[in-house]
Amino acid sequence: MNHKAHSFLATLHAADCPLNTFDSMTNDNVVLASPLTTPGYAVDGAATLGALNCSEDDWHHGQELGLVTFEKSSAVLPLLLYFRHSEDGYRLYVRSGAHLRKGIFATTHGLVEVKRIEQQDPTAWKITEASSGNAFDLTTSEGDQVDIKLESKAGPWGRHALYPVGDYSVCHANAVGRSLKLVIQERNVDWLKPA
């Protein structure tokens, strides 16, 4: 199979908000609840992928309630990702911003995070079209936007509410798979070796 023909650069969006890491969207520490236990234990959410989609009133309300421990930084840019096709599915690599050359991993805390690539390749994801449930095929996909669902061996890629300001990405066996909008930036992209 020609993996290059199936590989591409794209951004992901949840409810029309671009996904990025919380440390790229906020100032101060980001504390998130692990979705694996109830109540979830606190984890450092700085490298977790998420979306902030709130009004200023929601933001202040969340801070008053103690649900939001951080400040929003400047306008959020979508995280540019390289979707590298392989026999196991797609492995996602960061191609922009502060986390350039890192990979996207489903963690043992049940979160979807950006991490340095060391002994282990980034998580492999199966991509399906949200509307049909069919496997996503870049070579037959028309247009540059498509609603997709992602799933790894750990479970589906879902979203956990960060009331009232947005949500964060989770992946575990009991997660409810949610669709994300894939916005393709460039097709037929060859592998670039990390520096």
mmCIF file of C-alpha atoms in Angstrom, residues 8-14 17-25 46-51 75-83 92-105 112-115 157 169 180-185:
data_model
loop_
_atom_site.group_PDB
_atom_site.id
_atom_site.type_symbol
_atom_site.label_atom_id
_atom_site.label_comp_id
_atom_site.label_asym_id
_atom_site.label_seq_id
_atom_site.Cartn_x
_atom_site.Cartn_y
_atom_site.Cartn_z
ATOM 1 C CA PHE A 8 -2.024 14.221 5.140
ATOM 2 C CA LEU A 9 -1.838 17.405 7.221
ATOM 3 C CA ALA A 10 -5.038 18.526 8.957
ATOM 4 C CA THR A 11 -6.581 20.209 11.968
ATOM 5 C CA LEU A 12 -9.321 18.861 14.237
ATOM 6 C CA HIS A 13 -12.293 20.850 15.511
ATOM 7 C CA ALA A 14 -14.944 20.089 18.151
ATOM 8 C CA CYS A 17 -13.736 25.180 18.037
ATOM 9 C CA PRO A 18 -10.176 24.218 17.126
ATOM 10 C CA LEU A 19 -8.501 21.506 19.194
ATOM 11 C CA ASN A 20 -5.210 22.420 20.805
ATOM 12 C CA THR A 21 -3.365 21.696 24.032
ATOM 13 C CA PHE A 22 -4.561 23.518 27.120
ATOM 14 C CA ASP A 23 -1.105 25.035 27.718
ATOM 15 C CA SER A 24 -1.393 26.638 24.248
ATOM 16 C CA MET A 25 -4.809 28.139 25.075
ATOM 17 C CA ALA A 46 -1.491 21.083 30.284
ATOM 18 C CA ALA A 47 -0.716 18.711 27.371
ATOM 19 C CA THR A 48 -4.291 17.406 26.979
ATOM 20 C CA LEU A 49 -6.138 18.234 23.760
ATOM 21 C CA GLY A 50 -9.309 20.218 24.199
ATOM 22 C CA ALA A 51 -11.516 23.045 23.008
ATOM 23 C CA ALA A 75 -7.009 33.527 20.300
ATOM 24 C CA VAL A 76 -6.622 29.805 19.884
ATOM 25 C CA LEU A 77 -5.025 28.513 16.703
ATOM 26 C CA PRO A 78 -5.847 24.996 15.539
ATOM 27 C CA LEU A 79 -3.100 22.454 16.146
ATOM 28 C CA LEU A 80 -1.675 21.288 12.802
ATOM 29 C CA LEU A 81 -1.330 17.502 12.812
ATOM 30 C CA TYR A 82 0.377 15.083 10.464
ATOM 31 C CA PHE A 83 -1.787 12.004 9.987
ATOM 32 C CA LEU A 92 -0.712 11.637 14.697
ATOM 33 C CA TYR A 93 2.268 13.984 14.953
ATOM 34 C CA VAL A 94 2.235 17.688 15.871
ATOM 35 C CA ARG A 95 3.440 19.987 13.076
ATOM 36 C CA SER A 96 2.902 23.435 14.663
ATOM 37 C CA GLY A 97 3.261 25.399 17.871
ATOM 38 C CA ALA A 98 5.096 24.740 21.112
ATOM 39 C CA HIS A 99 4.703 20.950 20.826
ATOM 40 C CA LEU A 100 6.192 20.621 17.328
ATOM 41 C CA ARG A 101 7.445 17.068 16.575
ATOM 42 C CA LYS A 102 5.610 15.460 19.494
ATOM 43 C CA GLY A 103 2.982 12.736 19.091
ATOM 44 C CA ILE A 104 -0.641 12.257 20.147
ATOM 45 C CA PHE A 105 -1.104 9.509 22.751
ATOM 46 C CA VAL A 112 -5.629 12.268 24.786
ATOM 47 C CA GLU A 113 -2.351 14.128 25.231
ATOM 48 C CA VAL A 114 0.634 15.460 23.341
ATOM 49 C CA LYS A 115 3.855 13.760 24.490
ATOM 50 C CA TRP A 157 -11.842 9.255 21.210
ATOM 51 C CA SER A 169 -10.357 14.811 24.779
ATOM 52 C CA LEU A 180 -14.716 15.722 15.243
ATOM 53 C CA LYS A 181 -14.448 17.888 12.148
ATOM 54 C CA LEU A 182 -11.330 17.051 10.150
ATOM 55 C CA VAL A 183 -10.082 20.000 8.079
ATOM 56 C CA ILE A 184 -7.524 18.781 5.556
ATOM 57 C CA GLN A 185 -4.720 21.250 4.831
#
